[in-house]
Amino acid sequence: MIKINENYLKLQSGYLFPEISRRVRAFSAKNPNAKIIRLGIGDVTEPLPPAIIEAMHKAVEQMGSRADFKGYGPEQGYDFLSEAIIANDYKSRGVNLENSEVFVSDGAKCDTGNFQEIFGIDNVIAVTDPVYPVYVDTNVMAGRSGNTDKTGRFSGIIYMPCTPDNNFVPELPKGKADLIYLCFPNNPTGAVATKEQLKIWVDYARDNKSIILFDAAYEAFISDNIIPHSIYEVEGAKEVAVEFRSFSKTAGFTGLRCAFTVVPKELRAWTKDGKAVEVNPIWNRRHCTKFNGASFISQAAAAAVYTESGKKQVRKIIELYMSNAALIRSTLEKLGHEVYGGVNAPYVWLKTPNKKSSWEFFDLLLEKANVVCTPGSGFGSAGEGFVRLSAFGEPANVAEAMERFKKL
Ligand code: PL4
């Protein structure tokens, strides 16, 4: 008799984003003339800029030429891309890395979900609440939790509330956490952490022999000069942190797929009898066994992000999304709403009016304004009473959505 992995049965409801799509489809079916504006899922709307398209055309031509054709590439990614990543994203910020510390992949979702696999099942994980659901669900699937309580929290997992009281930056956990997930700029709250705040976490991890999984998928949206773009800007972080980055939001690659994970050589985990083990070769072993590399065309496109013209064109698109964020923020503030984020991140975190629950406000906004948001409770119980608005819409649609908010 084939046995199911019963950990999957602990995952109560459907994954958040398909559930939103399901509700929107049901609403559309009943209201076929409604012009729905989607500020829910964080998916880009601007087409890829010319420098990236040009690089892809060139890569396609190469694939059609006997001399330049590429079959399987290195599982860790081509050197031309790792070198561009290191020079532009890290060296420019005083962080030195080797190519072998950068693992190119097809998405930060897979990487943040998969990384837990190389650690023992008996590790205690700590997540912020609210949190990108992938971190929690993948640990539940692996068996690092018990069942959920009434609030939807899994036993065995440390939840660190992020609320207006702590500016959405978590305090250190009371219990000992082995694997800590942090995401800054944050999805969903749009909060950022200063170097000093990250230093507290790096020191905690060093003192407790823990590892921080740092999701920096939104670093390109930071506008404030004092905010670090990488956790490695904090002294000692290479000993205790893995960093995830993605071209998805930075350069509009959600449909193209390319991302990378940095695993420094200094990073250590431990055997049960206290022997230090380098994490980089273990992740390399896992990556090479289960992944055959991101496509050459995606990697050529990603490398174009770092060319002079690529940088300018991508920056223009980021500025367009951030002006959407500014419009959302200012409109909602003027309407008297309590809003957070949207300054160094493409998400605005809105306190629902009149004590409505997140899903109640989601339904109200969909029905009365035909605008889709993401219910904060879908990111955890501390997200209850909030909704997330994405700034990745087309500017005219975002402006229209704000007009509808005014009439709500
Ligand atoms: C919907 C903090 C979005 N179906 O595109 P990737 O895989 O390189 O990056 C995914 C990712 C990684 N880390 C963080 C993210 O917020 C995301 C993307 N999140 C959102 O609306 O929260 C897209 C969600 C997608 C999903 O399930 O990830």
Coordinates of C-alpha atoms and ligand atoms in Angstrom, one line a residue:
M1 CA 0.0 0.0 0.0
I2 CA 1.4 3.3 -1.1
K3 CA 1.5 5.8 1.9
I4 CA 0.9 9.4 1.4
N5 CA 3.2 12.0 3.0
E6 CA 0.7 12.9 5.8
N7 CA 2.4 16.2 6.4
Y8 CA 0.6 17.5 3.3
L9 CA -2.7 16.8 5.1
K10 CA -1.7 19.3 7.7
L11 CA -1.9 22.1 5.1
Q12 CA -5.5 23.2 5.8
S13 CA -6.7 25.4 3.1
G14 CA -5.5 25.9 -0.5
Y15 CA -2.4 28.0 -1.2
L16 CA -3.3 31.7 -0.9
F17 CA -2.9 32.8 -4.5
P18 CA -4.9 30.1 -6.3
E19 CA -7.7 30.8 -3.7
I20 CA -7.7 34.5 -4.7
S21 CA -7.9 33.5 -8.4
R22 CA -10.7 31.1 -7.6
R23 CA -12.8 33.9 -5.9
V24 CA -12.1 36.3 -8.7
R25 CA -13.1 33.8 -11.4
A26 CA -16.3 33.1 -9.5
F27 CA -17.1 36.8 -9.3
S28 CA -16.3 37.3 -13.0
A29 CA -18.5 34.5 -14.0
K30 CA -21.4 36.1 -12.2
N31 CA -20.5 39.7 -13.3
P32 CA -19.1 39.3 -16.8
N33 CA -19.2 43.1 -17.5
A34 CA -17.2 44.1 -14.4
K35 CA -13.9 45.6 -15.3
I36 CA -11.7 44.0 -12.7
I37 CA -8.4 45.7 -11.7
R38 CA -5.9 43.3 -10.2
L39 CA -3.8 44.7 -7.4
G40 CA -3.6 41.3 -5.7
I41 CA -0.9 38.9 -6.8
G42 CA 2.5 40.6 -7.1
D43 CA 2.9 40.1 -10.8
V44 CA 4.5 42.6 -13.2
T45 CA 2.6 44.2 -16.0
E46 CA 5.2 46.1 -18.0
P47 CA 6.7 44.3 -21.0
L48 CA 10.4 43.4 -20.9
P49 CA 12.6 46.4 -22.0
P50 CA 14.4 46.4 -25.3
A51 CA 17.9 45.5 -24.0
I52 CA 16.5 42.3 -22.6
I53 CA 14.5 41.4 -25.7
E54 CA 17.6 42.1 -27.8
A55 CA 19.7 39.8 -25.7
M56 CA 17.0 37.0 -26.0
H57 CA 16.9 37.4 -29.8
K58 CA 20.6 37.0 -29.9
A59 CA 20.5 34.0 -27.6
V60 CA 17.7 32.4 -29.8
E61 CA 20.0 32.9 -32.9
Q62 CA 22.8 31.2 -31.0
M63 CA 20.6 28.3 -30.2
G64 CA 19.9 27.9 -34.0
S65 CA 23.6 28.0 -34.9
R66 CA 25.8 24.8 -34.9
A67 CA 28.8 26.8 -33.6
D68 CA 27.0 28.5 -30.7
F69 CA 24.3 26.1 -29.8
K70 CA 24.0 25.4 -26.0
G71 CA 22.8 22.1 -24.5
Y72 CA 22.8 21.5 -20.8
G73 CA 24.7 24.3 -19.1
P74 CA 26.4 24.3 -15.7
E75 CA 23.7 23.5 -13.1
Q76 CA 24.9 26.5 -11.0
G77 CA 24.5 28.9 -14.0
Y78 CA 26.8 30.3 -16.6
D79 CA 29.9 32.2 -15.4
F80 CA 28.9 35.2 -17.6
L81 CA 25.8 35.7 -15.4
S82 CA 27.4 34.9 -12.0
E83 CA 30.2 37.4 -12.8
A84 CA 27.7 40.1 -13.8
I85 CA 25.7 39.4 -10.6
I86 CA 28.8 39.6 -8.3
A87 CA 30.2 42.8 -10.0
N88 CA 26.9 44.7 -10.0
D89 CA 24.9 43.5 -7.1
Y90 CA 27.7 42.8 -4.5
K91 CA 31.1 44.2 -5.3
S92 CA 29.5 47.6 -5.8
R93 CA 28.3 47.3 -2.2
G94 CA 31.6 46.2 -0.7
V95 CA 30.7 42.4 -0.7
N96 CA 33.2 40.1 -2.4
L97 CA 31.9 36.7 -3.7
E98 CA 33.2 33.9 -5.8
N99 CA 31.3 32.4 -8.7
S100 CA 31.0 29.2 -6.8
E101 CA 29.0 31.0 -4.1
V102 CA 26.2 32.0 -6.6
F103 CA 23.6 29.5 -7.7
V104 CA 21.5 30.6 -10.6
S105 CA 18.0 29.1 -10.7
D106 CA 14.6 29.5 -12.2
G107 CA 13.0 31.2 -9.3
A108 CA 13.3 32.4 -5.7
K109 CA 10.0 30.6 -4.9
C110 CA 11.7 27.3 -5.6
D111 CA 14.9 28.3 -3.9
T112 CA 13.3 29.6 -0.7
G113 CA 11.0 26.5 -0.7
N114 CA 13.8 24.0 -1.4
F115 CA 16.6 25.2 0.8
Q116 CA 15.2 23.8 4.0
E117 CA 15.7 20.3 2.5
I118 CA 19.4 20.2 3.4
F119 CA 18.7 20.7 7.1
G120 CA 17.6 18.1 9.6
I121 CA 13.9 17.6 10.4
D122 CA 14.4 18.3 14.1
N123 CA 15.5 22.0 13.4
V124 CA 13.1 24.6 14.8
I125 CA 12.2 27.2 12.2
A126 CA 11.2 30.8 12.9
V127 CA 9.1 32.9 10.6
T128 CA 7.7 36.4 10.7
D129 CA 3.9 36.7 10.9
P130 CA 2.7 37.8 8.3
V131 CA 5.0 35.8 6.0
Y132 CA 5.3 34.7 2.4
P133 CA 3.5 31.4 2.7
V134 CA 6.1 29.3 0.8
Y135 CA 8.5 29.3 3.8
V136 CA 6.0 27.8 6.2
D137 CA 4.3 25.4 3.8
T138 CA 7.5 23.8 2.6
N139 CA 8.6 23.2 6.2
V140 CA 5.2 21.7 7.0
M141 CA 5.5 19.4 4.0
A142 CA 8.9 18.3 5.2
G143 CA 7.5 17.4 8.6
R144 CA 8.9 20.3 10.7
S145 CA 5.6 21.1 12.3
G146 CA 2.6 19.7 14.1
N147 CA -1.0 20.7 13.3
T148 CA -2.6 24.1 13.1
D149 CA -4.3 25.8 16.0
K150 CA -7.5 27.9 15.8
T151 CA -5.6 30.9 14.4
G152 CA -4.0 28.8 11.6
R153 CA -0.6 28.7 13.2
F154 CA 1.3 25.4 13.2
S155 CA 2.7 23.9 16.4
G156 CA 6.4 23.5 16.5
I157 CA 7.1 26.7 14.4
I158 CA 8.1 30.0 16.0
Y159 CA 6.0 32.9 14.7
M160 CA 7.4 36.4 15.2
P161 CA 4.6 39.0 14.9
C162 CA 5.3 42.0 12.7
T163 CA 2.9 44.8 13.6
P164 CA 2.8 48.6 13.5
D165 CA 4.1 48.5 17.1
N166 CA 7.5 47.1 16.0
N167 CA 7.5 48.8 12.6
F168 CA 7.0 45.3 11.1
V169 CA 10.6 44.2 12.0
P170 CA 10.4 41.2 14.3
E171 CA 11.9 41.0 17.8
L172 CA 14.3 38.1 18.5
P173 CA 12.4 34.9 19.4
K174 CA 12.0 33.8 23.0
G175 CA 12.8 30.2 22.2
K176 CA 15.9 29.0 20.2
A177 CA 15.4 29.1 16.5
D178 CA 17.7 27.1 14.2
L179 CA 16.5 28.3 10.8
I180 CA 15.2 31.8 10.5
Y181 CA 13.4 33.2 7.5
L182 CA 13.6 37.0 7.0
C183 CA 12.4 39.0 4.0
F184 CA 13.4 42.6 3.5
P185 CA 12.0 44.6 1.8
N186 CA 9.1 42.7 3.1
N187 CA 6.4 40.9 1.4
P188 CA 3.6 41.6 2.4
T189 CA 4.1 44.6 4.7
G190 CA 6.5 46.6 2.6
A191 CA 8.7 47.2 5.6
V192 CA 12.5 47.4 5.5
A193 CA 15.2 46.7 8.0
T194 CA 18.3 48.9 8.7
K195 CA 21.8 47.5 9.0
E196 CA 21.6 47.8 12.8
Q197 CA 18.4 45.8 12.9
L198 CA 19.8 43.1 10.7
K199 CA 23.0 43.1 12.8
I200 CA 20.9 42.0 15.8
W201 CA 19.8 39.0 13.8
V202 CA 23.2 38.2 12.5
D203 CA 24.6 38.3 16.1
Y204 CA 21.7 36.1 17.3
A205 CA 22.5 33.5 14.5
R206 CA 26.2 33.5 15.3
D207 CA 25.5 33.1 19.1
N208 CA 23.0 30.3 18.5
K209 CA 24.7 28.5 15.6
S210 CA 21.5 29.3 13.5
I211 CA 21.1 30.1 9.9
I212 CA 19.2 33.0 8.4
L213 CA 17.4 32.5 5.0
F214 CA 17.3 36.0 3.8
D215 CA 14.8 36.7 0.9
A216 CA 15.9 39.9 -0.9
A217 CA 13.6 39.5 -3.9
Y218 CA 12.5 43.1 -3.6
E219 CA 15.9 44.8 -3.0
A220 CA 15.8 46.8 -6.2
F221 CA 12.8 48.7 -4.9
I222 CA 14.8 50.3 -2.0
S223 CA 15.0 54.0 -2.4
D224 CA 16.4 55.0 1.0
N225 CA 20.2 55.1 1.0
I226 CA 20.6 53.9 4.5
I227 CA 18.8 50.6 3.9
P228 CA 21.1 47.7 3.0
H229 CA 20.3 45.8 -0.2
S230 CA 22.1 42.6 0.9
I231 CA 22.4 41.0 4.3
Y232 CA 26.1 40.6 3.5
E233 CA 26.5 44.3 4.1
V234 CA 26.3 43.4 7.7
E235 CA 29.6 42.2 9.3
G236 CA 29.7 38.5 9.9
A237 CA 26.6 37.7 7.9
K238 CA 28.5 35.4 5.5
E239 CA 29.0 33.0 8.4
V240 CA 25.2 32.7 9.0
A241 CA 23.1 33.7 6.1
V242 CA 21.9 32.5 2.7
E243 CA 20.5 35.2 0.4
F244 CA 17.8 34.8 -2.3
R245 CA 17.4 37.2 -5.2
S246 CA 15.2 37.2 -8.2
F247 CA 14.9 38.9 -11.6
S248 CA 11.1 38.5 -11.4
K249 CA 10.2 41.8 -9.9
T250 CA 13.6 43.5 -10.4
A251 CA 13.4 43.2 -14.2
G252 CA 10.0 41.8 -15.1
F253 CA 11.0 38.1 -15.4
T254 CA 8.0 36.5 -13.7
G255 CA 7.1 34.8 -17.0
L256 CA 10.7 34.3 -18.1
R257 CA 12.1 32.8 -14.9
C258 CA 15.6 33.5 -13.5
A259 CA 16.8 34.0 -10.0
F260 CA 19.8 33.2 -7.8
T261 CA 20.8 32.1 -4.4
V262 CA 24.1 33.1 -2.6
V263 CA 25.6 30.5 -0.3
P264 CA 28.9 31.8 1.1
K265 CA 31.8 29.5 1.7
E266 CA 32.0 30.6 5.3
L267 CA 28.5 29.3 6.1
R268 CA 28.4 26.4 8.5
A269 CA 25.7 24.0 9.8
W270 CA 26.5 21.3 12.4
T271 CA 26.2 17.5 12.7
K272 CA 24.4 16.1 15.8
D273 CA 27.8 15.6 17.5
G274 CA 28.8 19.2 16.9
K275 CA 31.0 18.9 13.9
A276 CA 31.0 21.9 11.6
V277 CA 29.9 21.2 8.0
E278 CA 30.2 23.6 5.1
V279 CA 26.8 24.4 3.6
N280 CA 27.9 25.5 0.2
P281 CA 29.0 22.0 -1.1
I282 CA 25.9 20.5 0.4
W283 CA 23.6 22.9 -1.5
N284 CA 25.8 22.4 -4.6
R285 CA 25.2 18.6 -4.3
R286 CA 21.5 19.1 -3.9
H287 CA 21.2 21.7 -6.7
C288 CA 23.2 19.5 -9.1
T289 CA 21.1 16.4 -8.3
K290 CA 17.7 18.0 -8.6
F291 CA 18.1 20.9 -11.0
N292 CA 19.5 21.0 -14.5
G293 CA 20.1 24.7 -14.8
A294 CA 18.0 27.7 -15.9
S295 CA 17.6 28.0 -19.6
F296 CA 20.5 29.7 -21.6
I297 CA 18.0 32.2 -23.0
S298 CA 16.8 33.3 -19.6
Q299 CA 20.4 33.6 -18.3
A300 CA 21.4 35.7 -21.4
A301 CA 18.4 37.9 -20.7
A302 CA 19.4 38.2 -17.1
A303 CA 22.9 39.2 -18.0
A304 CA 21.4 42.0 -20.2
V305 CA 19.9 43.5 -17.0
Y306 CA 23.4 44.5 -16.0
T307 CA 24.4 46.2 -19.3
E308 CA 24.4 50.0 -19.4
S309 CA 21.2 50.2 -21.4
G310 CA 19.6 47.3 -19.4
K311 CA 20.2 49.1 -16.1
K312 CA 18.6 52.3 -17.3
Q313 CA 15.6 50.6 -18.8
V314 CA 15.0 48.4 -15.8
R315 CA 15.4 51.4 -13.5
K316 CA 12.7 53.2 -15.4
I317 CA 10.2 50.4 -15.0
I318 CA 11.0 50.2 -11.2
E319 CA 10.4 53.9 -11.0
L320 CA 7.0 53.5 -12.8
Y321 CA 5.9 50.8 -10.3
M322 CA 7.1 52.9 -7.3
S323 CA 5.1 55.9 -8.6
N324 CA 2.1 53.6 -8.5
A325 CA 3.0 52.7 -4.9
A326 CA 3.3 56.4 -4.1
L327 CA -0.1 57.1 -5.6
I328 CA -1.7 54.2 -3.7
R329 CA -0.2 55.4 -0.5
S330 CA -1.1 59.0 -0.8
T331 CA -4.6 58.4 -2.0
L332 CA -5.4 56.0 0.8
E333 CA -3.7 58.3 3.4
K334 CA -5.8 61.3 2.2
L335 CA -8.9 59.1 2.6
G336 CA -7.9 58.6 6.2
H337 CA -6.7 55.0 6.0
E338 CA -3.9 53.6 8.0
V339 CA -1.2 52.5 5.4
Y340 CA 2.3 51.1 5.6
G341 CA 5.0 50.2 3.1
G342 CA 5.0 51.4 -0.5
V343 CA 8.2 53.6 -0.1
N344 CA 11.0 51.0 -0.3
A345 CA 8.8 48.2 -1.5
P346 CA 6.2 47.6 -4.2
Y347 CA 3.5 46.7 -1.7
V348 CA 1.2 48.8 0.4
W349 CA -0.2 47.3 3.6
L350 CA -3.6 48.7 4.4
K351 CA -5.4 48.4 7.7
T352 CA -8.9 47.4 6.8
P353 CA -11.5 50.1 7.8
N354 CA -14.3 49.4 10.4
K355 CA -12.5 46.4 11.8
K356 CA -13.4 44.3 8.8
S357 CA -11.6 41.0 8.5
S358 CA -9.1 40.7 5.6
W359 CA -11.4 38.4 3.6
E360 CA -14.5 40.6 4.3
F361 CA -12.6 43.6 3.0
F362 CA -11.3 41.6 0.0
D363 CA -14.9 40.6 -0.9
L364 CA -16.2 44.2 -0.4
L365 CA -13.5 45.7 -2.6
L366 CA -14.1 43.1 -5.3
E367 CA -17.9 43.5 -5.2
K368 CA -18.1 47.3 -4.8
A369 CA -15.0 48.5 -6.6
N370 CA -14.1 45.5 -8.7
V371 CA -10.5 45.8 -7.4
V372 CA -8.6 42.7 -6.3
C373 CA -6.3 42.9 -3.3
T374 CA -4.6 40.2 -1.2
P375 CA -6.1 39.4 2.2
G376 CA -3.5 39.9 4.9
S377 CA -4.7 36.9 6.9
G378 CA -3.5 34.7 4.0
F379 CA 0.0 35.6 5.2
G380 CA -0.6 34.6 8.8
S381 CA -2.8 35.5 11.7
A382 CA -1.0 38.7 12.4
G383 CA -2.0 39.8 8.9
E384 CA -5.7 39.6 9.9
G385 CA -7.3 43.0 9.6
F386 CA -4.9 44.1 6.8
V387 CA -4.9 43.7 3.0
R388 CA -2.0 44.0 0.6
L389 CA -2.1 46.2 -2.5
S390 CA 0.4 45.5 -5.2
A391 CA 2.0 48.4 -7.1
F392 CA 2.7 46.2 -10.2
G393 CA -0.4 47.3 -12.1
E394 CA -0.5 49.4 -15.2
P395 CA -0.5 53.1 -14.1
A396 CA -3.9 53.9 -15.7
N397 CA -5.4 50.9 -13.9
V398 CA -3.9 51.9 -10.6
A399 CA -5.2 55.4 -11.0
E400 CA -8.6 54.0 -11.8
A401 CA -8.5 51.7 -8.8
M402 CA -7.8 54.8 -6.6
E403 CA -10.7 56.6 -8.1
R404 CA -12.9 53.7 -7.2
F405 CA -11.5 53.7 -3.6
K406 CA -12.6 57.3 -3.3
K407 CA -16.2 56.3 -4.1
L408 CA -16.2 53.2 -1.9
Ligands
PL4_1 C1 2.4 34.3 -6.8 C2 9.2 37.3 -1.0 C3 4.4 37.2 -5.3 N1 2.6 32.2 -8.0 O1 9.2 34.7 -9.1 P1 10.2 34.1 -8.1 O2 9.9 32.6 -7.9 O3 11.6 34.4 -8.4 O4 9.9 34.8 -6.7 C4 8.8 34.5 -5.9 C5 8.9 35.2 -4.6 C6 9.9 35.0 -3.8 N2 10.0 35.7 -2.6 C7 9.1 36.6 -2.3 C8 8.0 36.8 -3.1 O5 7.1 37.7 -2.7 C9 7.9 36.1 -4.3 C10 6.7 36.3 -5.2 N3 5.5 36.6 -4.5 C11 3.3 37.7 -4.3 O6 2.3 38.2 -4.8 O7 3.5 37.5 -3.1 C12 3.9 36.2 -6.3 C13 3.0 35.2 -5.8 C14 3.3 33.2 -7.1 C15 3.8 32.5 -5.9 O8 3.2 31.7 -5.3 O9 4.9 32.9 -5.5

